[in-house]
Short mmCIF file of C-alpha atoms and ligand atoms in Angstrom, two decimals:
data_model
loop_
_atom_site.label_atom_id
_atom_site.label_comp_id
_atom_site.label_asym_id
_atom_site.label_seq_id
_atom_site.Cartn_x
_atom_site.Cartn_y
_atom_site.Cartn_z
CA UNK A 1 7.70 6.13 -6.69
CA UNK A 2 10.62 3.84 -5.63
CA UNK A 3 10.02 0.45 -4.34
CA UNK A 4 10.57 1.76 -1.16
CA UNK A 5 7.96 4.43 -1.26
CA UNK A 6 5.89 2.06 -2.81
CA UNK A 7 6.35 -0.39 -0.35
CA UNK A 8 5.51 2.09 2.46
CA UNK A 9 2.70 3.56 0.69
CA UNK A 10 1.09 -0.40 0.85
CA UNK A 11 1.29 -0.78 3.86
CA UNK A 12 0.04 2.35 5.13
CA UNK A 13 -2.88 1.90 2.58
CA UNK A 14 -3.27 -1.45 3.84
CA UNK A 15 -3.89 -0.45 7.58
CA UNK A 16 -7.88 -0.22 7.45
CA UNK A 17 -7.81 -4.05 6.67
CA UNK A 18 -4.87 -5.06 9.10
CA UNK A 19 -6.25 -3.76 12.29
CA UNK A 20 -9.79 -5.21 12.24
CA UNK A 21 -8.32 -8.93 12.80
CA UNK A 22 -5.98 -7.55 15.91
CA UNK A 23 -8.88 -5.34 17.12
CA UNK A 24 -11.65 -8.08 16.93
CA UNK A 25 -9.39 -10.35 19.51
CA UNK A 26 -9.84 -7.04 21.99
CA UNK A 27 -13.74 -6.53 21.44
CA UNK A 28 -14.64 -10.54 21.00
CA UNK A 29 -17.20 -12.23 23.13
CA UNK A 30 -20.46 -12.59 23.31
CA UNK A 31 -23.70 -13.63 20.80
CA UNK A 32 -21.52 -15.83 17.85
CA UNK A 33 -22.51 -14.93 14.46
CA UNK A 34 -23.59 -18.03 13.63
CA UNK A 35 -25.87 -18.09 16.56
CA UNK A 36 -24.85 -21.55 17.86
CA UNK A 37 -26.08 -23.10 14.45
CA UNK A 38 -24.41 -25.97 12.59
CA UNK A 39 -24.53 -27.16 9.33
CA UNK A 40 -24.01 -31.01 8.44
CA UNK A 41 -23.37 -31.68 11.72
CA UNK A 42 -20.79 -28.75 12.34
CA UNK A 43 -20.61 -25.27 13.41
CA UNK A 44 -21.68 -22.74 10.56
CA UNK A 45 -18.75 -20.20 12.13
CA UNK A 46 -17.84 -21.63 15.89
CA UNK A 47 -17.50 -19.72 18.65
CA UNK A 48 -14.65 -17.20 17.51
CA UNK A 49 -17.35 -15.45 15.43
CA UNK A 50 -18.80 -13.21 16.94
CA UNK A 51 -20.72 -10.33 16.26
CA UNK A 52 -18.97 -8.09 18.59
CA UNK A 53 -15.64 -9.00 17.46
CA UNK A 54 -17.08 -8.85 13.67
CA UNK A 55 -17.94 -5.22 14.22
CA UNK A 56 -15.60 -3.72 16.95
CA UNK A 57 -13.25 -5.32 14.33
CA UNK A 58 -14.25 -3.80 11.39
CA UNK A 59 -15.26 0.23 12.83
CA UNK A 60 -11.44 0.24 14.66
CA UNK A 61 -10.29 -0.24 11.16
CA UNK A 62 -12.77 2.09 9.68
CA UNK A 63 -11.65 5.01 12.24
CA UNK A 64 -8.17 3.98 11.57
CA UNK A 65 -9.00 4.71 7.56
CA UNK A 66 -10.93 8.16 8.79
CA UNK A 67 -8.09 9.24 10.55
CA UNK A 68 -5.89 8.43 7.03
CA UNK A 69 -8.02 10.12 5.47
CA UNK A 70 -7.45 13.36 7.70
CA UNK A 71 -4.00 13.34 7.61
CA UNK A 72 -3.56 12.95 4.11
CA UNK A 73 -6.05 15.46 3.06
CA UNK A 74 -4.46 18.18 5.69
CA UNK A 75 -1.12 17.04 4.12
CA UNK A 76 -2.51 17.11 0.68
CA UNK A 77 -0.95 13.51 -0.46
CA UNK A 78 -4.10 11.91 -0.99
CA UNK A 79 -2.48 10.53 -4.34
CA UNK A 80 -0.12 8.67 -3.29
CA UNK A 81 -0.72 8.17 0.30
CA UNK A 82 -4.68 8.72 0.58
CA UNK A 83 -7.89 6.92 -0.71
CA UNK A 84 -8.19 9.18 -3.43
CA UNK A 85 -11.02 12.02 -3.20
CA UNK A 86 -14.02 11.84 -1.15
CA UNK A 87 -16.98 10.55 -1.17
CA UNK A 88 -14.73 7.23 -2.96
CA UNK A 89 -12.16 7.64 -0.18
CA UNK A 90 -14.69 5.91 2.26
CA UNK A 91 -15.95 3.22 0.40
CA UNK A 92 -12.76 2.42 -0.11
CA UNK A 93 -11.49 2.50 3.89
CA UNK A 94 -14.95 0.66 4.34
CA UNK A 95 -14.81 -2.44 1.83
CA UNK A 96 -10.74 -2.69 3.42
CA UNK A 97 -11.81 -2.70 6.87
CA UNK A 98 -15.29 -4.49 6.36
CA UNK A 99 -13.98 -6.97 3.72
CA UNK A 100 -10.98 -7.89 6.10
CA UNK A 101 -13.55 -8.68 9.03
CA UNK A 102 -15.72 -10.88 6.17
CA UNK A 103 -12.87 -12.81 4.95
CA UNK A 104 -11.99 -13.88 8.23
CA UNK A 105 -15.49 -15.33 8.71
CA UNK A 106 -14.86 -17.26 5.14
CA UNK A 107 -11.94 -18.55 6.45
CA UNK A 108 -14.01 -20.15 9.70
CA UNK A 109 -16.38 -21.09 7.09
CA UNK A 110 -14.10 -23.20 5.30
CA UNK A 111 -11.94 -24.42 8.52
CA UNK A 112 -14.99 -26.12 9.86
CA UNK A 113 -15.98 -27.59 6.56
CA UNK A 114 -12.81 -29.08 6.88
CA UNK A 115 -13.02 -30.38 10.57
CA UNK A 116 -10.66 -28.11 11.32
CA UNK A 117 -11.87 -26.85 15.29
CA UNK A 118 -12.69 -23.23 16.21
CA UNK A 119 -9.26 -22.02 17.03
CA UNK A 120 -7.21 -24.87 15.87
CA UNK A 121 -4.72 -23.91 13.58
CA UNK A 122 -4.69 -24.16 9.49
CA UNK A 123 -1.87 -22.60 8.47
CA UNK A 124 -1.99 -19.86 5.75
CA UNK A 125 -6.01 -19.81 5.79
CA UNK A 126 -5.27 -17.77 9.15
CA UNK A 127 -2.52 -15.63 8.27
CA UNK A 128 -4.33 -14.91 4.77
CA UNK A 129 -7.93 -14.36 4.94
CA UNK A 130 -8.84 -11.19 5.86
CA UNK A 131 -6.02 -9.64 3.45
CA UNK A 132 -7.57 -11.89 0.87
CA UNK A 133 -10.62 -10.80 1.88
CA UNK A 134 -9.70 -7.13 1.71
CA UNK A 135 -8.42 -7.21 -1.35
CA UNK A 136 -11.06 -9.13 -3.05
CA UNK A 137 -13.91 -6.62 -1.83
CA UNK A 138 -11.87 -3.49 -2.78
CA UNK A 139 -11.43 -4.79 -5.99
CA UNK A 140 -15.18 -5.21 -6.72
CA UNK A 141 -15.63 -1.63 -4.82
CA UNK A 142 -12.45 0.43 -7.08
CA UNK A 143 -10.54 -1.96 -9.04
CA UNK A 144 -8.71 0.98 -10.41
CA UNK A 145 -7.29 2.36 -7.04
CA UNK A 146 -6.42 -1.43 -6.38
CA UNK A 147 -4.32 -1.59 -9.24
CA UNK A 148 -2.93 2.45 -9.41
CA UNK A 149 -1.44 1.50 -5.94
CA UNK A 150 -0.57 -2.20 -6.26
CA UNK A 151 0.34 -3.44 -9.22
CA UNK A 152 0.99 -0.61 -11.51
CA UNK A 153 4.48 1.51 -10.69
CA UNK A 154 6.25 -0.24 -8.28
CA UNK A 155 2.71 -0.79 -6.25
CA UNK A 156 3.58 -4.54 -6.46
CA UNK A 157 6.75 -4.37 -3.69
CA UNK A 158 3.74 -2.79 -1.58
CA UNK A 159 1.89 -6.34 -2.03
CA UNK A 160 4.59 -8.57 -1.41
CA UNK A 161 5.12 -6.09 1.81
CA UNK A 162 2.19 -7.22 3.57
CA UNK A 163 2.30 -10.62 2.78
CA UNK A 164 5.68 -10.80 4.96
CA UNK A 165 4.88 -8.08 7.70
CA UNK A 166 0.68 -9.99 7.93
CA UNK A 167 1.89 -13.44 9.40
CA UNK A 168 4.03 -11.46 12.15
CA UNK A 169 1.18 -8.71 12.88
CA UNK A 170 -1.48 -11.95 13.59
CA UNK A 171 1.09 -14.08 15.70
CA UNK A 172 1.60 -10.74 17.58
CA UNK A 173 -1.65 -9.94 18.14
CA UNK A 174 -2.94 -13.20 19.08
CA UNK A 175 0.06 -13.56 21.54
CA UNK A 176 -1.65 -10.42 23.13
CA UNK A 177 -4.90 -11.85 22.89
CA UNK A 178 -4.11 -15.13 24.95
CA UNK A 179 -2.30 -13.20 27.92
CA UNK A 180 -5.34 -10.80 27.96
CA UNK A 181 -7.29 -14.76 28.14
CA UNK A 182 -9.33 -13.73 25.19
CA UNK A 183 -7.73 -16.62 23.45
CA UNK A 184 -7.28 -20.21 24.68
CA UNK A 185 -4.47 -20.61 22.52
CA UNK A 186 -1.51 -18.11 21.42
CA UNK A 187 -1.99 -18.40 17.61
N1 CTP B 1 -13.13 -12.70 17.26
C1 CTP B 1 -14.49 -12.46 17.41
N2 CTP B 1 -15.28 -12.23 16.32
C2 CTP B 1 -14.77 -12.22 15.07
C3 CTP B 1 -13.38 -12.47 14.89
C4 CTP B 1 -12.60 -12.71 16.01
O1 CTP B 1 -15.00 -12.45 18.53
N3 CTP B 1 -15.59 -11.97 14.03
C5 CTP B 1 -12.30 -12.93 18.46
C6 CTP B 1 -12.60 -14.29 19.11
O2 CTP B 1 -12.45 -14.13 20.51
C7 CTP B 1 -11.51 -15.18 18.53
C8 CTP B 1 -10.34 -14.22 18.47
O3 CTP B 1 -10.93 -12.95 18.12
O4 CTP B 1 -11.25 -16.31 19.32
C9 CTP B 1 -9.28 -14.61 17.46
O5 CTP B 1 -9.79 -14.66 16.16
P1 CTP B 1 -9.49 -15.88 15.21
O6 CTP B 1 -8.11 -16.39 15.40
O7 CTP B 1 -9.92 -15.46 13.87
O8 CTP B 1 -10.56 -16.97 15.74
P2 CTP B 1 -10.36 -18.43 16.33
O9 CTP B 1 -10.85 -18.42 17.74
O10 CTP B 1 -9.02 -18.95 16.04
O11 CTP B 1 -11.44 -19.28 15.51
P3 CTP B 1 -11.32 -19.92 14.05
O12 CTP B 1 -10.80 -21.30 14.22
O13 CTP B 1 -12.73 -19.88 13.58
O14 CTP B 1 -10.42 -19.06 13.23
MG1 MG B 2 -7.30 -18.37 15.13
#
């Protein structure tokens, strides 16, 4: 593959985890996941965790991954463009998708350790967490399709792909989110 493809092929493979954290702005509201709890006198999660975000989140990117899955089977490229063969392909879609929507709950975890308000901004932690969190379940889940399309080959320009086209995806989406008023603040 050239960097290009390879490039391409990472962020198409990467879609099942980028959509949840656009999606879950859409389907938020309601019960919060940490069901109004705090710990050591703050919130566990805060109020932008919620269980209906966590899961409208996480099945959009799911159906997205189905969908993949689909099309690259009918177009038989499910090498280099697909989740491998089935019944792997959907573990995989599912710990990308499902591991996006966790990581983004770490990274609440962590912002209110630090005093750091439900939907104030820390920088990096917000761009980063549900890719990080992505990554770091699909690993555990099929290190070896982790590495056959993102480090070995050129799968590495497919990496550094998403870590420049993430930070625009998230302002974008939470622009969206505060003119919809799901979002008191546009970032
Ligand atoms: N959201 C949700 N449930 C989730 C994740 C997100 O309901 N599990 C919704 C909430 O409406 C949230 C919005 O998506 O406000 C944007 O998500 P995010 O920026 O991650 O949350 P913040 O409100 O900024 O809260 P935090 O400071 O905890 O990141
Ligand atoms: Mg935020």
């Amino acid at each position: 593959m050239s960097p290009l493809e390879a490039a391409l092929a990472g962020l198409w493979l990467m879609l099942p985890a980028l959509v949840p954290n656009s999606a879950a702005v859409l389907f938020g509201g309601g019960t919060p996941m940490d069901l109004g709890r705090s710990w050591r006198g703050k919130r566990i999660l805060g109020d932008g965790k919620t269980w209906r975000g966590f899961f409208g989140g996480a099945l959009t990117g799911f159906g997205v991954g189905s969908f993949q899955i689909i099309i690259t089977t009918m177009l038989d490229e499910q090498d280099a463009f697909g989740y491998g063969d089935l019944p792997w392909a959907v573990a995989i879609i599912a710990a990308l998708s499902f591991g996006a929507m966790t990581g983004d709950c770490v990274g609440s975890f962590i912002k209110r350790r630090l005093g750091v308000d439900r939907g104030r901004k820390a920088p990096g932690l917000d761009q980063y967490n549900f890719v990080l969190g992505a990554i770091v379940t699909v690993i555990i889940v099929s290190p070896g399709w982790f590495s056959g399309h993102y480090i070995e080959g050129n799968g590495y320009w497919g990496l550094a792909m998403f870590l420049v086209v993430v930070p625009l995806l998230h302002r974008s989406a939470n622009i969206i989110g505060y003119k919809l008023g799901k979002k008191n603040v546009p970032w």
